[in-house]
Coordinates of N, CA and C in Angstrom, one line a residue:
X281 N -22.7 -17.4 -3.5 CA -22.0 -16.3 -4.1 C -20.5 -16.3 -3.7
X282 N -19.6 -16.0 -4.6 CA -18.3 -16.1 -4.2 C -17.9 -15.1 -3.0
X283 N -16.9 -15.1 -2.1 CA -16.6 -13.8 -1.4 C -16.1 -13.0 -2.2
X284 N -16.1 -11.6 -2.3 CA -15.3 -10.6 -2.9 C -13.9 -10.6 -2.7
X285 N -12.9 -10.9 -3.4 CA -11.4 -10.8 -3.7 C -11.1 -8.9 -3.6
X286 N -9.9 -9.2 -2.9 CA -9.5 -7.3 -2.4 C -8.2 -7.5 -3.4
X287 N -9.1 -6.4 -4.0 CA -7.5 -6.0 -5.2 C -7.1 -4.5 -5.0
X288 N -5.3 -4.8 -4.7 CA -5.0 -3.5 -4.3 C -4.7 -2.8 -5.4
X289 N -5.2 -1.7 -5.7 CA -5.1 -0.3 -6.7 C -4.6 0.4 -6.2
X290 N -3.0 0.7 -7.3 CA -2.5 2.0 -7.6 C -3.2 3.2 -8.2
X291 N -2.7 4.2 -7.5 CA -3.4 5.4 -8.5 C -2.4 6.5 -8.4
X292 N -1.8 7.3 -9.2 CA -1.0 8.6 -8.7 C -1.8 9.6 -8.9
X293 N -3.1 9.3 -9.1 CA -4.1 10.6 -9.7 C -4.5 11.7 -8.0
X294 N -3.9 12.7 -8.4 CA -4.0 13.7 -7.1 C -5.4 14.0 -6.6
X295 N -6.4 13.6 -7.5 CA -7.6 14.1 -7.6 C -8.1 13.4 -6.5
X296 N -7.4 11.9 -6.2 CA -8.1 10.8 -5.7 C -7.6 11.1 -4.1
X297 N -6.2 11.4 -3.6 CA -5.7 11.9 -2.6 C -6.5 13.0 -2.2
X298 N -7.2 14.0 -2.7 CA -8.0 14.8 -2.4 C -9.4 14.4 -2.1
X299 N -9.7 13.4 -2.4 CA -10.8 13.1 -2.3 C -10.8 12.2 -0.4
X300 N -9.5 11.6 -0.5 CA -9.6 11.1 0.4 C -9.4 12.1 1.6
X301 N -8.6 13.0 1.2 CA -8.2 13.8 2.4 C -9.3 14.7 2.6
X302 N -10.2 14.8 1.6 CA -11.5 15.2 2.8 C -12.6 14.7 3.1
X303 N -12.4 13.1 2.3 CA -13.1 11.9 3.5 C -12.7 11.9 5.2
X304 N -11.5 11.7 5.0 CA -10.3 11.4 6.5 C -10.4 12.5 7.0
X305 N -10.8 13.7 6.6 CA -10.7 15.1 7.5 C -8.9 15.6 7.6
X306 N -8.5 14.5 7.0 CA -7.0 15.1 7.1 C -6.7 15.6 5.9
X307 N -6.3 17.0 6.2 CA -6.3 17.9 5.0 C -4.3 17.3 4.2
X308 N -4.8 17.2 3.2 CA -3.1 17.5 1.8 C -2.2 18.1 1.9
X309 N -1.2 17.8 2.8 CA -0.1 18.6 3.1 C 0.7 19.5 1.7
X310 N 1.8 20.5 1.8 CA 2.5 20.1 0.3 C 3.2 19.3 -0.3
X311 N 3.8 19.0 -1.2 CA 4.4 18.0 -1.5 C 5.9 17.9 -1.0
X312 N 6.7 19.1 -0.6 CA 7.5 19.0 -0.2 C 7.5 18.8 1.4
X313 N 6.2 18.6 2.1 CA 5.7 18.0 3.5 C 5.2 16.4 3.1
X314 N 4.7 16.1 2.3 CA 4.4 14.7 1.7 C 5.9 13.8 1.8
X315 N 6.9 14.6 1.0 CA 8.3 14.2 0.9 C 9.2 13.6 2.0
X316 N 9.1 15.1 3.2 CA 9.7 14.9 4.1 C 8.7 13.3 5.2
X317 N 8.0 13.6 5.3 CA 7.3 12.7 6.0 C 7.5 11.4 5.6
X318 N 7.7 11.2 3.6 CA 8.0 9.8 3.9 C 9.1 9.8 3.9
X319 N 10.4 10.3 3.7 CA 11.8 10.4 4.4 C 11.8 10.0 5.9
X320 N 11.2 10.6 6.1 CA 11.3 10.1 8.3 C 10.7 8.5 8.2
X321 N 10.1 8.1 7.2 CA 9.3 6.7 7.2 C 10.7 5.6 6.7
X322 N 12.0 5.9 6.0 CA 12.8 5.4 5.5 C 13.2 4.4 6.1
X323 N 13.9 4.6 7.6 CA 13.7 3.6 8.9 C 13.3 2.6 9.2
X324 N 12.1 2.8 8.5 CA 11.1 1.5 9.2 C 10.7 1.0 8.1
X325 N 11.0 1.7 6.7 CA 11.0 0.7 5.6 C 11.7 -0.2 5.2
X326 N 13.2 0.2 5.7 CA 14.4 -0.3 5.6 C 14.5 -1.6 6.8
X327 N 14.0 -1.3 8.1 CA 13.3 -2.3 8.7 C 12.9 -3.5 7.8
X328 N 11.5 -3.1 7.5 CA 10.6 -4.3 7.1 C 11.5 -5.3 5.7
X329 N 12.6 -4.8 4.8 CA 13.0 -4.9 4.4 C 14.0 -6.2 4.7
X330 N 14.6 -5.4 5.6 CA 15.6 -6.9 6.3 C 14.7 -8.0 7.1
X331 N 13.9 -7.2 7.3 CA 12.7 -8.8 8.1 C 12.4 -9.5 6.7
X332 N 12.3 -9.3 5.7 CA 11.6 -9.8 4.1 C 12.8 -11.0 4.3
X333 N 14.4 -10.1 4.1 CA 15.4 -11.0 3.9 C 15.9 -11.9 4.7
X334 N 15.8 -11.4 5.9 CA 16.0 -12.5 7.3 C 15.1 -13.6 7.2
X335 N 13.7 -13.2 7.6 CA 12.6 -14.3 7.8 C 11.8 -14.9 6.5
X336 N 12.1 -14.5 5.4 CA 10.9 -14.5 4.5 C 11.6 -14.5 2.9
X337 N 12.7 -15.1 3.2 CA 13.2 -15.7 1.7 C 13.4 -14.7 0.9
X338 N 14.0 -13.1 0.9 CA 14.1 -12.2 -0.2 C 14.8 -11.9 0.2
X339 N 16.0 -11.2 -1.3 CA 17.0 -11.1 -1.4 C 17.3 -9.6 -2.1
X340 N 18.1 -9.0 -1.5 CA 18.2 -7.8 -2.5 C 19.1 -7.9 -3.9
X341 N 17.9 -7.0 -5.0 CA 18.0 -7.6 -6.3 C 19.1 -6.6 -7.3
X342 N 19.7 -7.0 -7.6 CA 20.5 -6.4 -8.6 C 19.9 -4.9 -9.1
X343 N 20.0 -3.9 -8.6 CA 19.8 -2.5 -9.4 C 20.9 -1.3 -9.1
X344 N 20.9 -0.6 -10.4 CA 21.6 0.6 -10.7 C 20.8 2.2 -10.7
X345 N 19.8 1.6 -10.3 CA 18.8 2.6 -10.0 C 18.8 3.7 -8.9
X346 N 19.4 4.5 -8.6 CA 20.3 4.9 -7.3 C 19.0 5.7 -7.2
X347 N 17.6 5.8 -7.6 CA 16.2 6.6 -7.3 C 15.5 5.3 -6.3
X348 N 16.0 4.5 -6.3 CA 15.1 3.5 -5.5 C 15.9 3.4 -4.3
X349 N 14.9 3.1 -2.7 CA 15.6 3.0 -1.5 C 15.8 1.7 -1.3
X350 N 14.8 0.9 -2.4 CA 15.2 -0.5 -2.0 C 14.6 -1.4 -3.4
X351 N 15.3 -2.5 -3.9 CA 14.3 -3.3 -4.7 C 15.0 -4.8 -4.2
X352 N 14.3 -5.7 -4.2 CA 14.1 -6.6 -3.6 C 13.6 -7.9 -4.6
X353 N 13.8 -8.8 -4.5 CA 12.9 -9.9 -4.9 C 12.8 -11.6 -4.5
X354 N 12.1 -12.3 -4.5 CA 12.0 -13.7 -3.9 C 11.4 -14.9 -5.4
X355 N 11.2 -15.7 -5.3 CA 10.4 -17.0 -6.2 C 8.8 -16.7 -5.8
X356 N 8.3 -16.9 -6.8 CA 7.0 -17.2 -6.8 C 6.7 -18.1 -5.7
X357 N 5.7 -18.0 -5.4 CA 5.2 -18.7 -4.1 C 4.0 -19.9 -5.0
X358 N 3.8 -20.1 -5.9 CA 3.0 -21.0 -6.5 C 4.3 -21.7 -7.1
X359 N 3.8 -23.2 -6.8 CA 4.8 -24.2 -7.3 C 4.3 -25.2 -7.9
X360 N 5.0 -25.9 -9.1 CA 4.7 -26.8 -10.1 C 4.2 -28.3 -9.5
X361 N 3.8 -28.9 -10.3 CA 3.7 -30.2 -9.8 C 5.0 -30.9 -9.6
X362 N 6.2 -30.5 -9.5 CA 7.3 -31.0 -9.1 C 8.0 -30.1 -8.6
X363 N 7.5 -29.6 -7.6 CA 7.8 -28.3 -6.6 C 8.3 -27.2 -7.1
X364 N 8.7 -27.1 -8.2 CA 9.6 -25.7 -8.7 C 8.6 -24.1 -8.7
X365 N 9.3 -23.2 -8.8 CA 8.4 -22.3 -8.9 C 7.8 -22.0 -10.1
X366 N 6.3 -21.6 -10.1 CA 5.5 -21.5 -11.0 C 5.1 -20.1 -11.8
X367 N 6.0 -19.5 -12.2 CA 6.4 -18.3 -12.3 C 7.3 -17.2 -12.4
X368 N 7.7 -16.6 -12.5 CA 8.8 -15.6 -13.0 C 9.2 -15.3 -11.1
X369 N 10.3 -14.7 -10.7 CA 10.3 -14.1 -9.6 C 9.4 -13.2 -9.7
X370 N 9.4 -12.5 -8.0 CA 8.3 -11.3 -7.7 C 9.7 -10.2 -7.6
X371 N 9.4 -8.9 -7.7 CA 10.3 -7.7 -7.7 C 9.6 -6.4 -7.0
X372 N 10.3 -6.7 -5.7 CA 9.4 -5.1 -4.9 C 10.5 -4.1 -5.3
X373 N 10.0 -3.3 -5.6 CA 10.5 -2.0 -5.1 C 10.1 -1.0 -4.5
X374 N 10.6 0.2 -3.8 CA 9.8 1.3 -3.2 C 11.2 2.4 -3.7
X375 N 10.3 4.2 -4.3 CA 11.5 4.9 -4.2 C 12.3 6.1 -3.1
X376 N 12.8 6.2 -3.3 CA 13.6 7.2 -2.6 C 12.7 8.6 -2.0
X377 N 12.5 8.9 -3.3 CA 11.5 10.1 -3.3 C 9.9 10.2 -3.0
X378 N 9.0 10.1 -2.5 CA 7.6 9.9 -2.6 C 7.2 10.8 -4.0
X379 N 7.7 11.6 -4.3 CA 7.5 12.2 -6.0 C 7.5 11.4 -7.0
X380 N 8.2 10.2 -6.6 CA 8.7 9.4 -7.5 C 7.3 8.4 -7.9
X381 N 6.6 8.4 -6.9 CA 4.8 8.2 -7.3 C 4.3 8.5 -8.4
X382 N 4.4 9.9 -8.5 CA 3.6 10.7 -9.1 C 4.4 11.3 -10.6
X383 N 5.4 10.2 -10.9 CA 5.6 11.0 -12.3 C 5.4 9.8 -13.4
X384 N 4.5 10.5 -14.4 CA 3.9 9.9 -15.3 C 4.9 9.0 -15.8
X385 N 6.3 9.1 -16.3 CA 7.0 7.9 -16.7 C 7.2 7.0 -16.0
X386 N 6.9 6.7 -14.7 CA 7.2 6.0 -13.9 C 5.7 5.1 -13.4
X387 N 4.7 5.7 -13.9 CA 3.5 4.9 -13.4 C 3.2 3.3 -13.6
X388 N 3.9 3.2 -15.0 CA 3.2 1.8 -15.2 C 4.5 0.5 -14.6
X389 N 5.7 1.0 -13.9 CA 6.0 0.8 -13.1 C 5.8 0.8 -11.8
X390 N 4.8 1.1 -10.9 CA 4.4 0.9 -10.0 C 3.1 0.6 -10.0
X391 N 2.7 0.3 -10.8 CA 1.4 -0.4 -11.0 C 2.0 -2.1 -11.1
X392 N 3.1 -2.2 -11.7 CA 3.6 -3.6 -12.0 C 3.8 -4.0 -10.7
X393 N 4.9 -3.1 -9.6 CA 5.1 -3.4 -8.1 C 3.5 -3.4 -7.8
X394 N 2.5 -3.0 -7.3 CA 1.5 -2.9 -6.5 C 0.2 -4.0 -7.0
X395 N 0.4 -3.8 -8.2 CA -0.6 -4.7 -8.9 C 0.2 -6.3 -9.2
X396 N 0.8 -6.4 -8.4 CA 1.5 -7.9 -8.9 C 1.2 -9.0 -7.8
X397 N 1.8 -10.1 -7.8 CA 1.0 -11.5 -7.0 C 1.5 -11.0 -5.3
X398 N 2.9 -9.8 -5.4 CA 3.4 -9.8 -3.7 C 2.2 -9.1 -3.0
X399 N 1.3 -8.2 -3.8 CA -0.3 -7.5 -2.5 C -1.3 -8.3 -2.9
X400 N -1.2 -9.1 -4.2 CA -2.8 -9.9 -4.1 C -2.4 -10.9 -3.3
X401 N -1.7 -11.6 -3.3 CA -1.3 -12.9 -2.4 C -0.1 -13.2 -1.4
X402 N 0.6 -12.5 -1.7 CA 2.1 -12.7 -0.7 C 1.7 -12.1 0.7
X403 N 1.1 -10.8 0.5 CA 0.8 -10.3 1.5 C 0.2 -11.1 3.0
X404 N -0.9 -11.5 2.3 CA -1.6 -12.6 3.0 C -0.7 -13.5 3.6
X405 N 0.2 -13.4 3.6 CA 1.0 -14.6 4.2 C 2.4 -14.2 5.0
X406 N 2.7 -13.1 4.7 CA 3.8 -12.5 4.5 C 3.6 -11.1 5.7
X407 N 3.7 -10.8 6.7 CA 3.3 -9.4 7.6 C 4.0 -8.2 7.4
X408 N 5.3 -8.2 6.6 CA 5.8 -7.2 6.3 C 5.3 -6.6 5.2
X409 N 5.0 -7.1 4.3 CA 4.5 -6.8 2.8 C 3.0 -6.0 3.1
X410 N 2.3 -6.7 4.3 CA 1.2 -5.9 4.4 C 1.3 -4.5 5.5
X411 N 2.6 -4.8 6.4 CA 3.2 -3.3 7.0 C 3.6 -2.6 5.9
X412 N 4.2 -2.5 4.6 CA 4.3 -1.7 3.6 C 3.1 -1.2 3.3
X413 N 2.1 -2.0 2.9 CA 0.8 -1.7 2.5 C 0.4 -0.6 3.3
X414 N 0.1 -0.7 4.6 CA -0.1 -0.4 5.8 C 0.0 1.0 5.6
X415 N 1.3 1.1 5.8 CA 2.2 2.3 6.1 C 2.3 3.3 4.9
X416 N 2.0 3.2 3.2 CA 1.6 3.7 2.5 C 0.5 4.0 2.6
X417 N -0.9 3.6 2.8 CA -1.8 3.9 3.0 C -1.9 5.3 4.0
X418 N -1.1 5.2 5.1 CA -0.9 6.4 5.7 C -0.2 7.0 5.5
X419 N 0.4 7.1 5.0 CA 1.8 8.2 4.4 C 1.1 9.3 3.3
X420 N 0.6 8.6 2.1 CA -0.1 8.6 0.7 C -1.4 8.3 0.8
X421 N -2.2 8.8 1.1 CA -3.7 8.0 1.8 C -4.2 8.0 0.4
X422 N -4.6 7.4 -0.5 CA -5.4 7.0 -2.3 C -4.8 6.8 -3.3
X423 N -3.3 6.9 -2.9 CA -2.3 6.4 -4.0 C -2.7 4.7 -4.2
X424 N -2.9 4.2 -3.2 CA -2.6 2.7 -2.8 C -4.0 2.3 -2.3
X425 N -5.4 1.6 -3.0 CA -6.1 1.5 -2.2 C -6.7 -0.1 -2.2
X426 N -7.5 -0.8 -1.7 CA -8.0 -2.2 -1.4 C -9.3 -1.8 -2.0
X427 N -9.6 -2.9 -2.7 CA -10.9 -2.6 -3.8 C -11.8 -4.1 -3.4
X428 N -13.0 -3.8 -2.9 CA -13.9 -5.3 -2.8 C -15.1 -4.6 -4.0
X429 N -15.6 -5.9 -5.0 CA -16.1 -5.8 -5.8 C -17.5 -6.7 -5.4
X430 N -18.6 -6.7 -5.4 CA -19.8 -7.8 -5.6 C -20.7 -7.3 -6.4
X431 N -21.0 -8.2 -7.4 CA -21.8 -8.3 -8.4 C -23.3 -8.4 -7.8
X432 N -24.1 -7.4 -7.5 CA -25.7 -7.8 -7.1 C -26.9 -7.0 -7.8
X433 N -27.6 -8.2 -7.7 CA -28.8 -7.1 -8.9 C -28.5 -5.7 -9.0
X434 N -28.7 -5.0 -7.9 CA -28.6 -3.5 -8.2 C -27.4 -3.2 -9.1
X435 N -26.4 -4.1 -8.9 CA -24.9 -3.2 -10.0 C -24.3 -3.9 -8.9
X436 N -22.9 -3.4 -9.8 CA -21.6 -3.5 -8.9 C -21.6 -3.2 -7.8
X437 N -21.3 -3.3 -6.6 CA -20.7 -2.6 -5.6 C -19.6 -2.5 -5.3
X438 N -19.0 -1.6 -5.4 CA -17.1 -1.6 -5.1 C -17.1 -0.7 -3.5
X439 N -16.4 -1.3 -2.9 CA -15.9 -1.1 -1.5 C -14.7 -1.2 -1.5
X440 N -14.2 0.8 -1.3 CA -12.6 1.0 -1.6 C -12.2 1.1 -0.2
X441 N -11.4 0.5 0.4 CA -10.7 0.9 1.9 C -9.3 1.4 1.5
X442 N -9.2 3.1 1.8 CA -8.1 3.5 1.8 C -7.2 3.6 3.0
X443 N -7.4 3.7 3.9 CA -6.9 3.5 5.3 C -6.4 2.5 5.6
X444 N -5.7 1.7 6.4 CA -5.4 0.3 7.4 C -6.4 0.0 8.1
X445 N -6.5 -0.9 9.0 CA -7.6 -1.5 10.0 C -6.9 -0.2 11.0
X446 N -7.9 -0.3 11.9 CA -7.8 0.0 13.1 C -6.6 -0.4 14.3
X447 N -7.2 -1.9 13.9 CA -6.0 -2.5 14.8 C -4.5 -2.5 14.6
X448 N -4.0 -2.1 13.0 CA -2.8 -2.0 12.6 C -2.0 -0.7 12.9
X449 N -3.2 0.5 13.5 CA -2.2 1.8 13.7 C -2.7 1.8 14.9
X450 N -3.2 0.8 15.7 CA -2.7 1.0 17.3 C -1.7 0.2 17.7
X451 N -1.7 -0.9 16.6 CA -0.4 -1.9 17.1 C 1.0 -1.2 17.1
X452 N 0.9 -0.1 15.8 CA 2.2 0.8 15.6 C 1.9 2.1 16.0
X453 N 1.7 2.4 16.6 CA 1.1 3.7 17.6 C 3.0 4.8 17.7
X454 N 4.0 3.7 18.7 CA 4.8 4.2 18.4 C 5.6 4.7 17.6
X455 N 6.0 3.8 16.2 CA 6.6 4.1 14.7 C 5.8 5.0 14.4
X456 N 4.2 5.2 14.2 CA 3.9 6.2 13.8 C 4.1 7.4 14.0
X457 N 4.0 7.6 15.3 CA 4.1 8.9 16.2 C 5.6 9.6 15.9
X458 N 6.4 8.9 15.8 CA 7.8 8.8 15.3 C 7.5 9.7 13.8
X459 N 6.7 9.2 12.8 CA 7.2 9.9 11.4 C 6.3 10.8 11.3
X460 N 5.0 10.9 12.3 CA 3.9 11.8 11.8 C 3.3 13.0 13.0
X461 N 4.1 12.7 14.2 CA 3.8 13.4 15.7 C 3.2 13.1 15.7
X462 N 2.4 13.5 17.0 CA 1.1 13.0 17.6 C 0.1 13.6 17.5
X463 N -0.5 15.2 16.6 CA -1.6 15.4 16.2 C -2.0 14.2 15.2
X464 N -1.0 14.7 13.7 CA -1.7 13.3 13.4 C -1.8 11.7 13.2
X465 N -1.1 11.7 14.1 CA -1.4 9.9 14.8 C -2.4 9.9 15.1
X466 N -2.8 10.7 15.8 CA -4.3 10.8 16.2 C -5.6 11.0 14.9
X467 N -5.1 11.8 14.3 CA -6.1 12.1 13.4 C -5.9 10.9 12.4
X468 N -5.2 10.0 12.2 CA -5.2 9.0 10.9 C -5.6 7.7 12.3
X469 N -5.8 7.3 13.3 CA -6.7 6.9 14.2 C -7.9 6.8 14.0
X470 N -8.2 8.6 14.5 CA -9.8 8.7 14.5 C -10.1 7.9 13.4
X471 N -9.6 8.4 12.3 CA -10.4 8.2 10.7 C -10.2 6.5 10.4
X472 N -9.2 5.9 10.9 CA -9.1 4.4 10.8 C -10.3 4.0 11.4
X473 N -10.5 4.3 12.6 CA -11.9 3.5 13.4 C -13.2 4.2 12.4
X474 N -13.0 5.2 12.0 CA -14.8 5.8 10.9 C -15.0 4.9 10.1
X475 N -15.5 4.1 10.1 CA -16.2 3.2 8.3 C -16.2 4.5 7.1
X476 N -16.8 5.5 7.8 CA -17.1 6.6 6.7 C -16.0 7.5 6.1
X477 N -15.1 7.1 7.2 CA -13.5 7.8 6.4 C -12.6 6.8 5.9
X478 N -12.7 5.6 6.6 CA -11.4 4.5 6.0 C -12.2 3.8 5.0
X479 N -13.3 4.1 4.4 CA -14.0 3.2 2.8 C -14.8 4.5 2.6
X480 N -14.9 3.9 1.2 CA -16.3 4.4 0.5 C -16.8 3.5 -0.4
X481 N -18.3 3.5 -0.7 CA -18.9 2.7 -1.7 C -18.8 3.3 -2.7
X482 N -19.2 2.7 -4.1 CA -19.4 2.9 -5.3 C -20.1 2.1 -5.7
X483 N -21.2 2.8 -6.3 CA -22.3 1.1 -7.3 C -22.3 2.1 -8.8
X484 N -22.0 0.7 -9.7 CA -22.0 1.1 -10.6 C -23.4 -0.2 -11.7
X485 N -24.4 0.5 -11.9 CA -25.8 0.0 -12.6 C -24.9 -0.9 -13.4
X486 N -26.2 -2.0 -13.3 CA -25.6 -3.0 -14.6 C -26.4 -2.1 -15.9

């Protein structure tokens, strides 16, 4: 049987941030505390950003978009049989606003950033791309989630991990503590180490 492939899913659906926030026990702040919090996160986006362009071949990309804090892009990482890139460039963006998530003209634009080859594959290779991942996941906990699929007699099973590993919010314990204090550093902790708060199953009958 093949291993299951983790595909990361956008969602702006609030319904689903609710669901998570009382998986995680961490209750929905308002949106203008959602806001602020990823403002204090700006820092360390902007960070990961110059590590992309220092260590890791990307360049910041031509935009007039003064709603975005950053957009970015590099070459496909798949290459032809005569080395060239096999592919269109990749184009990250992240915006200014965390609202900027959640407005319907804007969705199928961040499905193109999240759903594109830089989280299915770059990541894997790439450690800043997966500290963005990371660090959305806790900021936004169900906007952004990791989806394992297996096909078994009973049905589907989909295994959504909305959280980071464990090991990724002790390694940043600091930065964290920084955008979110230390109640809940602690509380997005506890719930990283729960299997029962950082996933849930879904089976869906054949």
């Amino acid at each position: 049987m093949a291993h299951p492939r983790a595909e990361v899913i956008f969602s702006s659906d609030v319904r689903n941030m609710d669901d998570w926030a009382r998986r995680t026990r961490i209750p929905l702040t308002t949106a203008d505390a959602l806001g602020a919090t990823y403002a204090r996160a700006h820092r360390w986006l902007q960070a990961l950003r110059l590590r992309l362009i220092r260590d890791y071949n990307w360049t910041d990309a031509p935009s007039s978009d003064t709603r975005m804090l950053f957009s970015l892009e590099t070459s496909s990482i798949w290459r032809s049989s005569v080395g060239l890139p096999a592919g269109p460039k990749l184009r990250l963006q992240l915006p200014v606003h965390a609202s900027s998530f959640f407005s319907p003209e804007r969705r199928v634009q961040w499905q193109m950033v999240f759903h594109s080859d830089i989280f299915e594959s770059v990541r894997k290779i790439c450690p800043p791309i997966n500290d963005i991942l990371s660090l959305i996941q806790c900021l936004l906990t169900g906007i952004v989630t990791l989806t394992f699929e297996e096909n078994l007699p009973q049905g589907i099973y989909r295994t959504i991990r909305g959280l980071p590993s464990a090991a990724w919010v002790n390694e940043n314990e600091s930065a964290l503590t920084e955008v979110f204090g230390v109640a809940h550093y602690r509380a997005l902790a506890r719930a990283c180490r729960d299997t029962e708060s950082a996933y849930k199953l879904e089976v869906i009958p054949h």
